[in-house]
Amino acid sequence: MKIDQPWLNDKATQKVCSVLTDAGAEALFVGGCVRNALLEAPVSDMDIATNIEPRHVMDLAKAAGIKAIPTGIDHGTVTLVERGIPHEITTFRKDVATDGRRAVVVFSKDIAEDAKRRDFTMNALYARPDGTVVDPLGGITDLRARRVRFIGTAEHRIREDYLRSLRFFRFHAWYGDHDEGFDANGLAAIAANLDGLEGLSRERVGAELLKLLAAADPAPAVAAMRHCGVLGVILPGSDDRALAPLVHLEGGMAPDGIRRLAALGGEDVAERLRLSKAQAAALEDLRKEAAGTKGPRELGYHLGAARARDTLLLRAALLEQPPAPGSETEISKGAEASFPLKARDLMPDLQGPDLGKAMKRLEGEWIASGFTLSRDELIARAKG
Ligand code: ATP
Ligand code: MG
């Protein structure tokens, strides 16, 4: 079996692979890029695995005039930059110690050892530079059935790294068969090992959950997370009832993790998931304004068209009522509106804090007028 993808034939990528194969070493694409190529899904990043040690990879690259950066040389990864494009090459590895969060690894020459330390059978697929698929653990059968299945004993694999419990739901949301449902054995093992989730770093949990929520339809996976107790541990106080209605109301618009996260609610969400400042602010606006009563035009004015639309969808999902017809036009009007009064229009009669207060009051009156008061009318009101 072969994959055929434009990135496989890229000159820079082929050159990087030849540096390894010309020296008699392996160069194998691995993980998401092979899985997605077989599923005919878009490929975002590609990883290359090899059977020689990172120092040796560095030496071969330098001899071939390719820039080599020891990005993560201790755990096996070096980056080769050819034609300005970075390629990550990672030596086959095997875990020698795990603590539920991170692993101590040693390098290996054996592809089967490298495959066995990966999480799911569909993620342990490799491809040679000519596209020939190498499948050391029989992952293709599971991939064809869109079955997310742990490699080895689910319980052991979860205890080695509890993030795998969240990845199980992520990959199911993206690539699983929704009619078939979840692998029962995997689900049971996850439910029996909830306590380890608390020890994961908040960044890893946050990044993983946002990736899950960016799937076309994450609602079944999130419902399963609630059933087996995972959701309650990572997002206490959350409620996924509004998620499926939200996805339905979105009607195929581009998925947005923060919009979906806002539908779940919960306590100290930004803190628990280590969201960026911008993400935390967007989440807070969404929660607050969806629970409020501002109309579409005012939301458009305050939040801009995209977030106003998100707010109305979220409000509709929470209230189980579709947004009022004509909302879209109203949002655009609000987003395009600009307050006609400038501070200097009120000077020098008003100064300092009084000026600020008057501007705020008049902006409120202008919004309440349906954005109709003119500059002159506002100046007259300031004086009156
Ligand atoms: P994506 O398209 O989202 O990047 P991916 O499969 O490439 O999907 P990554 O998180 O980039 O996912 O990981 C790359 C590969 O590394 C996976 O396909 C899997 O083989 C392995 N992997 C990553 N994280 C883990 C983990 N926690 N435990 C075991 N294997 C893992
Ligand atoms: Mg990846």
Tab-separated table of C-alpha atoms and ligand atoms in Angstrom:
chain	number	residue	atom	x	y	z
A	1	MET	CA	0.000	0.000	0.000
A	2	LYS	CA	1.209	3.480	-0.904
A	3	ILE	CA	0.280	7.025	-0.077
A	4	ASP	CA	0.552	9.725	-2.686
A	5	GLN	CA	0.751	13.280	-1.416
A	6	PRO	CA	2.271	16.504	-2.733
A	7	TRP	CA	4.436	16.902	0.396
A	8	LEU	CA	6.023	13.498	-0.241
A	9	ASN	CA	7.398	14.758	-3.552
A	10	ASP	CA	8.569	18.091	-2.190
A	11	LYS	CA	12.204	18.656	-3.239
A	12	ALA	CA	13.371	19.799	0.195
A	13	THR	CA	11.691	16.848	1.924
A	14	GLN	CA	13.118	14.345	-0.572
A	15	LYS	CA	16.596	15.809	-0.101
A	16	VAL	CA	16.351	15.512	3.693
A	17	CYS	CA	15.214	11.898	3.380
A	18	SER	CA	18.020	11.051	0.917
A	19	VAL	CA	20.623	12.291	3.365
A	20	LEU	CA	19.479	9.485	5.662
A	21	THR	CA	18.727	6.755	3.126
A	22	ASP	CA	21.958	7.332	1.115
A	23	ALA	CA	23.834	6.496	4.311
A	24	GLY	CA	21.859	3.272	4.632
A	25	ALA	CA	19.603	4.602	7.401
A	26	GLU	CA	15.803	4.620	7.515
A	27	ALA	CA	13.732	7.726	6.812
A	28	LEU	CA	10.088	7.095	7.652
A	29	PHE	CA	7.195	9.509	7.851
A	30	VAL	CA	5.192	8.720	10.945
A	31	GLY	CA	2.083	9.573	12.945
A	32	GLY	CA	-0.494	12.145	11.937
A	33	CYS	CA	0.825	12.743	8.414
A	34	VAL	CA	0.566	9.078	7.398
A	35	ARG	CA	-2.747	8.554	9.211
A	36	ASN	CA	-4.287	11.621	7.561
A	37	ALA	CA	-2.873	10.800	4.123
A	38	LEU	CA	-4.582	7.387	4.332
A	39	LEU	CA	-7.825	9.038	5.459
A	40	GLU	CA	-7.504	11.699	2.770
A	41	ALA	CA	-7.682	14.318	5.514
A	42	PRO	CA	-5.538	17.474	5.463
A	43	VAL	CA	-1.982	17.046	6.774
A	44	SER	CA	-0.748	19.849	9.029
A	45	ASP	CA	2.733	18.805	10.131
A	46	MET	CA	4.918	15.856	9.325
A	47	ASP	CA	7.343	13.931	11.457
A	48	ILE	CA	10.183	11.764	10.210
A	49	ALA	CA	11.586	8.824	12.189
A	50	THR	CA	14.954	7.176	11.756
A	51	ASN	CA	16.939	4.263	13.185
A	52	ILE	CA	20.226	6.181	13.676
A	53	GLU	CA	21.152	8.348	16.668
A	54	PRO	CA	20.600	12.123	16.589
A	55	ARG	CA	24.349	12.955	16.585
A	56	HIS	CA	24.756	10.802	13.500
A	57	VAL	CA	21.813	12.617	11.836
A	58	MET	CA	23.510	15.965	12.615
A	59	ASP	CA	26.792	14.781	11.085
A	60	LEU	CA	25.150	13.472	7.910
A	61	ALA	CA	23.186	16.718	7.474
A	62	LYS	CA	26.265	18.892	7.935
A	63	ALA	CA	28.240	16.786	5.445
A	64	ALA	CA	25.422	17.333	2.921
A	65	GLY	CA	25.414	21.099	3.544
A	66	ILE	CA	22.043	21.091	5.332
A	67	LYS	CA	21.559	23.238	8.405
A	68	ALA	CA	20.991	21.021	11.469
A	69	ILE	CA	19.600	22.305	14.776
A	70	PRO	CA	19.726	20.101	17.894
A	71	THR	CA	16.144	21.113	18.905
A	72	GLY	CA	15.571	18.239	21.301
A	73	ILE	CA	18.658	16.156	20.868
A	74	ASP	CA	18.438	14.511	24.315
A	75	HIS	CA	15.049	13.012	23.557
A	76	GLY	CA	16.037	12.231	19.974
A	77	THR	CA	14.885	15.133	17.806
A	78	VAL	CA	16.967	17.252	15.461
A	79	THR	CA	15.633	19.755	12.950
A	80	LEU	CA	17.054	19.851	9.430
A	81	VAL	CA	16.365	23.069	7.549
A	82	GLU	CA	16.405	22.710	3.764
A	83	ARG	CA	15.235	25.554	1.485
A	84	GLY	CA	13.999	27.352	4.591
A	85	ILE	CA	11.678	24.460	5.495
A	86	PRO	CA	12.248	22.779	8.895
A	87	HIS	CA	12.031	18.965	9.060
A	88	GLU	CA	11.923	17.226	12.425
A	89	ILE	CA	13.817	13.943	12.520
A	90	THR	CA	13.353	11.771	15.591
A	91	THR	CA	15.316	8.640	16.374
A	92	PHE	CA	13.285	5.484	17.163
A	93	ARG	CA	12.723	5.393	20.895
A	94	LYS	CA	11.586	3.115	23.630
A	95	ASP	CA	10.298	4.154	27.074
A	96	VAL	CA	12.341	2.923	30.024
A	97	ALA	CA	10.490	4.777	32.791
A	98	THR	CA	7.145	6.590	32.970
A	99	ASP	CA	5.436	8.492	35.768
A	100	GLY	CA	2.026	9.271	34.274
A	101	ARG	CA	3.203	12.591	32.856
A	102	ARG	CA	6.502	12.191	31.054
A	103	ALA	CA	8.760	9.382	29.963
A	104	VAL	CA	12.457	8.609	30.143
A	105	VAL	CA	13.408	7.258	26.721
A	106	VAL	CA	16.336	5.420	25.185
A	107	PHE	CA	17.124	5.287	21.488
A	108	SER	CA	16.274	2.160	19.591
A	109	LYS	CA	17.060	0.639	16.208
A	110	ASP	CA	13.820	-1.309	16.150
A	111	ILE	CA	10.725	0.143	14.494
A	112	ALA	CA	8.436	-2.178	16.468
A	113	GLU	CA	9.750	-0.720	19.744
A	114	ASP	CA	9.157	2.787	18.434
A	115	ALA	CA	5.638	1.854	17.338
A	116	LYS	CA	4.737	0.258	20.669
A	117	ARG	CA	5.410	3.411	22.681
A	118	ARG	CA	2.911	5.393	20.594
A	119	ASP	CA	-0.655	5.844	21.822
A	120	PHE	CA	-3.168	4.446	19.326
A	121	THR	CA	-2.851	1.903	16.528
A	122	MET	CA	-3.905	4.515	13.936
A	123	ASN	CA	-1.014	6.727	15.111
A	124	ALA	CA	1.654	4.044	14.670
A	125	LEU	CA	1.741	4.047	10.877
A	126	TYR	CA	4.892	4.838	8.901
A	127	ALA	CA	5.663	5.557	5.240
A	128	ARG	CA	8.902	5.385	3.232
A	129	PRO	CA	9.969	8.355	1.088
A	130	ASP	CA	8.398	6.654	-1.972
A	131	GLY	CA	5.057	6.453	-0.120
A	132	THR	CA	5.128	2.736	0.783
A	133	VAL	CA	3.226	2.281	4.035
A	134	VAL	CA	4.909	0.381	6.859
A	135	ASP	CA	2.508	-0.926	9.489
A	136	PRO	CA	4.386	-2.776	12.266
A	137	LEU	CA	1.346	-3.232	14.556
A	138	GLY	CA	-1.529	-3.735	12.134
A	139	GLY	CA	-2.903	-0.222	12.610
A	140	ILE	CA	-4.360	-0.018	9.123
A	141	THR	CA	-7.257	-2.320	9.945
A	142	ASP	CA	-8.270	-0.071	12.830
A	143	LEU	CA	-7.778	3.046	10.734
A	144	ARG	CA	-10.003	1.670	7.968
A	145	ALA	CA	-12.683	0.946	10.585
A	146	ARG	CA	-12.030	4.382	12.095
A	147	ARG	CA	-11.431	2.676	15.428
A	148	VAL	CA	-9.374	4.523	18.064
A	149	ARG	CA	-7.684	1.721	19.977
A	150	PHE	CA	-4.861	1.832	22.501
A	151	ILE	CA	-1.677	-0.001	21.601
A	152	GLY	CA	-1.176	-2.781	24.159
A	153	THR	CA	-3.156	-2.840	27.396
A	154	ALA	CA	-5.233	0.337	27.682
A	155	GLU	CA	-4.896	0.496	31.450
A	156	HIS	CA	-1.075	0.329	31.328
A	157	ARG	CA	-0.825	2.864	28.546
A	158	ILE	CA	-3.020	5.342	30.444
A	159	ARG	CA	-0.971	4.967	33.621
A	160	GLU	CA	2.196	5.713	31.650
A	161	ASP	CA	0.747	9.034	30.474
A	162	TYR	CA	-2.714	10.158	31.548
A	163	LEU	CA	-2.915	12.657	28.694
A	164	ARG	CA	-3.686	9.630	26.517
A	165	SER	CA	-7.171	9.537	28.088
A	166	LEU	CA	-7.862	12.958	26.600
A	167	ARG	CA	-6.164	12.097	23.302
A	168	PHE	CA	-8.492	9.077	23.003
A	169	PHE	CA	-11.479	11.430	22.860
A	170	ARG	CA	-9.663	13.911	20.613
A	171	PHE	CA	-8.820	11.343	17.956
A	172	HIS	CA	-12.267	9.828	18.213
A	173	ALA	CA	-13.844	13.246	17.638
A	174	TRP	CA	-11.660	13.845	14.581
A	175	TYR	CA	-11.305	10.418	13.003
A	176	GLY	CA	-13.562	7.966	14.842
A	177	ASP	CA	-16.651	6.252	13.528
A	178	HIS	CA	-19.529	8.033	15.227
A	179	ASP	CA	-22.005	5.230	14.587
A	180	GLU	CA	-19.705	2.488	15.878
A	181	GLY	CA	-19.094	4.405	19.102
A	182	PHE	CA	-16.082	4.194	21.387
A	183	ASP	CA	-13.827	1.254	22.045
A	184	ALA	CA	-15.469	-0.139	25.198
A	185	ASN	CA	-12.254	-1.484	26.623
A	186	GLY	CA	-10.526	1.911	26.243
A	187	LEU	CA	-13.462	3.736	27.812
A	188	ALA	CA	-13.563	1.407	30.803
A	189	ALA	CA	-9.824	1.818	31.391
A	190	ILE	CA	-10.155	5.602	31.242
A	191	ALA	CA	-13.067	5.586	33.700
A	192	ALA	CA	-11.073	3.417	36.119
A	193	ASN	CA	-8.054	5.774	36.036
A	194	LEU	CA	-9.432	9.250	36.517
A	195	ASP	CA	-7.232	10.281	39.435
A	196	GLY	CA	-4.083	10.612	37.340
A	197	LEU	CA	-5.669	13.370	35.242
A	198	GLU	CA	-5.203	15.818	38.108
A	199	GLY	CA	-1.425	15.470	37.886
A	200	LEU	CA	-1.216	16.618	34.256
A	201	SER	CA	0.111	20.062	33.467
A	202	ARG	CA	-2.633	22.565	32.795
A	203	GLU	CA	-1.039	23.559	29.459
A	204	ARG	CA	-1.213	20.012	28.136
A	205	VAL	CA	-4.832	19.584	29.239
A	206	GLY	CA	-5.825	22.954	27.772
A	207	ALA	CA	-4.111	22.360	24.427
A	208	GLU	CA	-5.603	18.881	24.135
A	209	LEU	CA	-9.150	19.989	25.009
A	210	LEU	CA	-9.046	22.886	22.539
A	211	LYS	CA	-7.873	20.534	19.782
A	212	LEU	CA	-10.732	18.188	20.626
A	213	LEU	CA	-13.254	21.035	20.572
A	214	ALA	CA	-12.002	22.141	17.140
A	215	ALA	CA	-13.250	18.888	15.540
A	216	ALA	CA	-16.204	19.220	13.161
A	217	ASP	CA	-18.523	17.700	15.780
A	218	PRO	CA	-16.978	17.225	19.222
A	219	ALA	CA	-20.339	16.765	21.008
A	220	PRO	CA	-20.442	12.934	21.100
A	221	ALA	CA	-16.848	12.782	22.412
A	222	VAL	CA	-17.560	15.376	25.094
A	223	ALA	CA	-20.728	13.526	26.113
A	224	ALA	CA	-18.653	10.350	26.476
A	225	MET	CA	-16.120	12.277	28.558
A	226	ARG	CA	-18.932	13.342	30.869
A	227	HIS	CA	-20.296	9.770	31.121
A	228	CYS	CA	-16.996	8.284	32.172
A	229	GLY	CA	-16.163	11.100	34.597
A	230	VAL	CA	-13.318	12.800	32.694
A	231	LEU	CA	-15.166	16.057	32.072
A	232	GLY	CA	-15.960	16.509	35.747
A	233	VAL	CA	-12.279	16.181	36.634
A	234	ILE	CA	-10.800	18.494	34.018
A	235	LEU	CA	-13.656	21.043	34.004
A	236	PRO	CA	-15.531	20.944	37.306
A	237	GLY	CA	-18.944	22.607	37.163
A	238	SER	CA	-19.173	22.333	33.386
A	239	ASP	CA	-22.275	21.181	31.546
A	240	ASP	CA	-22.236	19.977	27.942
A	241	ARG	CA	-25.978	20.216	27.289
A	242	ALA	CA	-25.608	23.269	25.036
A	243	LEU	CA	-22.739	21.839	22.963
A	244	ALA	CA	-24.693	19.697	20.487
A	245	PRO	CA	-27.275	22.478	19.877
A	246	LEU	CA	-24.413	24.944	19.361
A	247	VAL	CA	-22.702	22.711	16.787
A	248	HIS	CA	-26.046	22.310	15.032
A	249	LEU	CA	-26.691	26.074	14.984
A	250	GLU	CA	-23.193	26.748	13.656
A	251	GLY	CA	-24.363	25.043	10.467
A	252	GLY	CA	-20.892	24.174	9.226
A	253	MET	CA	-19.120	27.451	9.996
A	254	ALA	CA	-15.423	27.063	10.839
A	255	PRO	CA	-15.051	25.290	14.222
A	256	ASP	CA	-13.733	27.440	17.064
A	257	GLY	CA	-12.479	25.858	20.282
A	258	ILE	CA	-13.167	28.898	22.453
A	259	ARG	CA	-16.761	29.253	21.231
A	260	ARG	CA	-17.385	25.570	22.027
A	261	LEU	CA	-15.582	25.856	25.357
A	262	ALA	CA	-17.878	28.736	26.280
A	263	ALA	CA	-20.835	26.380	25.787
A	264	LEU	CA	-19.435	24.063	28.470
A	265	GLY	CA	-18.978	26.648	31.226
A	266	GLY	CA	-17.321	25.512	34.460
A	267	GLU	CA	-15.271	27.007	37.276
A	268	ASP	CA	-11.944	28.839	36.761
A	269	VAL	CA	-11.785	27.570	33.210
A	270	ALA	CA	-9.097	29.984	31.958
A	271	GLU	CA	-6.921	29.129	34.945
A	272	ARG	CA	-7.443	25.363	34.753
A	273	LEU	CA	-6.610	25.227	31.064
A	274	ARG	CA	-3.882	27.895	31.163
A	275	LEU	CA	-5.555	29.841	28.380
A	276	SER	CA	-3.713	32.791	26.852
A	277	LYS	CA	-4.850	36.280	27.887
A	278	ALA	CA	-6.634	36.748	24.553
A	279	GLN	CA	-8.407	33.371	24.830
A	280	ALA	CA	-9.429	34.060	28.441
A	281	ALA	CA	-10.822	37.487	27.509
A	282	ALA	CA	-12.761	36.074	24.539
A	283	LEU	CA	-14.182	33.299	26.731
A	284	GLU	CA	-15.265	35.724	29.423
A	285	ASP	CA	-16.936	38.070	26.912
A	286	LEU	CA	-18.785	35.171	25.355
A	287	ARG	CA	-20.054	33.807	28.668
A	288	LYS	CA	-21.058	37.227	29.974
A	289	GLU	CA	-22.726	38.548	26.826
A	290	ALA	CA	-24.500	35.269	25.996
A	291	ALA	CA	-26.118	35.412	29.441
A	292	GLY	CA	-26.952	39.122	28.960
A	293	THR	CA	-29.590	40.924	26.945
A	294	LYS	CA	-27.656	43.098	24.465
A	295	GLY	CA	-29.143	43.007	20.980
A	296	PRO	CA	-27.243	42.006	17.837
A	297	ARG	CA	-26.382	45.531	16.775
A	298	GLU	CA	-24.928	46.470	20.132
A	299	LEU	CA	-22.983	43.218	20.282
A	300	GLY	CA	-21.612	43.906	16.810
A	301	TYR	CA	-20.524	47.350	17.938
A	302	HIS	CA	-18.821	46.145	21.132
A	303	LEU	CA	-17.343	42.807	20.034
A	304	GLY	CA	-16.965	43.010	16.266
A	305	ALA	CA	-18.977	40.869	13.830
A	306	ALA	CA	-17.313	37.487	14.452
A	307	ARG	CA	-17.576	37.447	18.252
A	308	ALA	CA	-21.076	38.989	18.129
A	309	ARG	CA	-22.164	36.095	15.912
A	310	ASP	CA	-20.534	33.630	18.334
A	311	THR	CA	-22.355	35.259	21.255
A	312	LEU	CA	-25.763	35.023	19.609
A	313	LEU	CA	-25.194	31.403	18.611
A	314	LEU	CA	-24.132	30.558	22.130
A	315	ARG	CA	-27.104	32.395	23.617
A	316	ALA	CA	-29.423	30.551	21.231
A	317	ALA	CA	-27.858	27.205	22.174
A	318	LEU	CA	-28.174	27.925	25.901
A	319	LEU	CA	-31.802	29.079	25.558
A	320	GLU	CA	-32.620	26.403	22.972
A	321	GLN	CA	-34.061	29.045	20.643
A	322	PRO	CA	-32.627	29.963	17.246
A	323	PRO	CA	-31.322	33.543	16.829
A	324	ALA	CA	-33.944	36.050	15.637
A	325	PRO	CA	-34.156	36.432	11.848
A	326	GLY	CA	-32.284	39.489	10.617
A	327	SER	CA	-29.635	39.239	13.347
A	328	GLU	CA	-26.885	39.019	10.762
A	329	THR	CA	-27.763	42.416	9.195
A	330	GLU	CA	-28.021	43.964	12.635
A	331	ILE	CA	-24.606	42.613	13.642
A	332	SER	CA	-23.034	44.100	10.504
A	333	LYS	CA	-24.631	47.488	11.150
A	334	GLY	CA	-23.278	47.479	14.687
A	335	ALA	CA	-19.826	46.338	13.628
A	336	GLU	CA	-19.631	49.133	11.069
A	337	ALA	CA	-21.056	51.857	13.349
A	338	SER	CA	-18.691	54.382	14.869
A	339	PHE	CA	-19.540	56.783	17.677
A	340	PRO	CA	-19.889	60.177	15.982
A	341	LEU	CA	-18.714	62.227	18.964
A	342	LYS	CA	-15.024	62.955	19.717
A	343	ALA	CA	-13.757	64.108	23.103
A	344	ARG	CA	-12.583	67.348	21.561
A	345	ASP	CA	-16.196	68.160	20.588
A	346	LEU	CA	-16.927	68.678	24.292
A	347	MET	CA	-13.787	70.645	25.153
A	348	PRO	CA	-13.011	73.025	26.717
A	349	ASP	CA	-16.409	73.015	28.511
A	350	LEU	CA	-15.617	69.612	29.920
A	351	GLN	CA	-12.201	68.367	31.038
A	352	GLY	CA	-10.569	65.419	32.821
A	353	PRO	CA	-12.780	62.859	34.578
A	354	ASP	CA	-15.969	64.840	33.802
A	355	LEU	CA	-15.171	64.601	30.110
A	356	GLY	CA	-14.631	60.834	30.353
A	357	LYS	CA	-17.916	60.364	32.230
A	358	ALA	CA	-19.867	62.487	29.751
A	359	MET	CA	-18.418	60.558	26.786
A	360	LYS	CA	-19.438	57.262	28.368
A	361	ARG	CA	-22.958	58.479	29.217
A	362	LEU	CA	-23.480	59.873	25.706
A	363	GLU	CA	-22.182	56.700	24.074
A	364	GLY	CA	-24.769	54.789	26.135
A	365	GLU	CA	-27.517	57.168	24.999
A	366	TRP	CA	-26.383	56.859	21.386
A	367	ILE	CA	-26.532	53.053	21.594
A	368	ALA	CA	-29.945	53.214	23.294
A	369	SER	CA	-31.183	55.445	20.438
A	370	GLY	CA	-30.412	52.594	18.071
A	371	PHE	CA	-27.227	54.386	16.923
A	372	THR	CA	-29.310	57.242	15.468
A	373	LEU	CA	-28.325	60.323	17.518
A	374	SER	CA	-26.153	62.654	15.424
A	375	ARG	CA	-23.025	64.471	16.546
A	376	ASP	CA	-24.939	67.754	16.952
A	377	GLU	CA	-27.682	66.093	18.972
A	378	LEU	CA	-25.074	64.529	21.238
A	379	ILE	CA	-23.293	67.870	21.747
A	380	ALA	CA	-26.654	69.451	22.626
A	381	ARG	CA	-27.272	66.662	25.157
A	382	ALA	CA	-23.854	67.210	26.709
A	383	LYS	CA	-24.732	70.811	27.357
A	384	GLY	CA	-28.274	70.129	28.572
B	1	ATP	P1	-2.076	16.067	14.637
B	1	ATP	O1	-2.584	15.948	13.244
B	1	ATP	O2	-3.081	16.614	15.563
B	1	ATP	O3	-0.731	16.722	14.774
B	1	ATP	P2	-0.646	13.700	15.414
B	1	ATP	O4	-1.027	12.268	15.365
B	1	ATP	O5	0.509	14.153	14.574
B	1	ATP	O6	-1.947	14.534	15.104
B	1	ATP	P3	0.797	14.679	17.670
B	1	ATP	O7	0.264	15.101	18.991
B	1	ATP	O8	1.443	15.703	16.779
B	1	ATP	O9	-0.428	14.006	16.924
B	1	ATP	O10	1.797	13.471	17.922
B	1	ATP	C1	2.549	12.866	16.890
B	1	ATP	C2	2.644	11.356	17.112
B	1	ATP	O11	3.385	11.098	18.304
B	1	ATP	C3	1.296	10.673	17.325
B	1	ATP	O12	0.713	10.298	16.086
B	1	ATP	C4	1.688	9.481	18.196
B	1	ATP	O13	2.229	8.451	17.395
B	1	ATP	C5	2.814	10.040	19.049
B	1	ATP	N1	2.348	10.595	20.349
B	1	ATP	C6	2.102	11.898	20.639
B	1	ATP	N2	1.734	12.060	21.906
B	1	ATP	C7	1.760	10.842	22.474
B	1	ATP	C8	1.500	10.344	23.791
B	1	ATP	N3	1.097	11.137	24.779
B	1	ATP	N4	1.657	9.013	23.997
B	1	ATP	C9	2.068	8.189	23.000
B	1	ATP	N5	2.318	8.597	21.760
B	1	ATP	C10	2.174	9.894	21.478
B	2	MG	MG	1.346	16.151	14.694
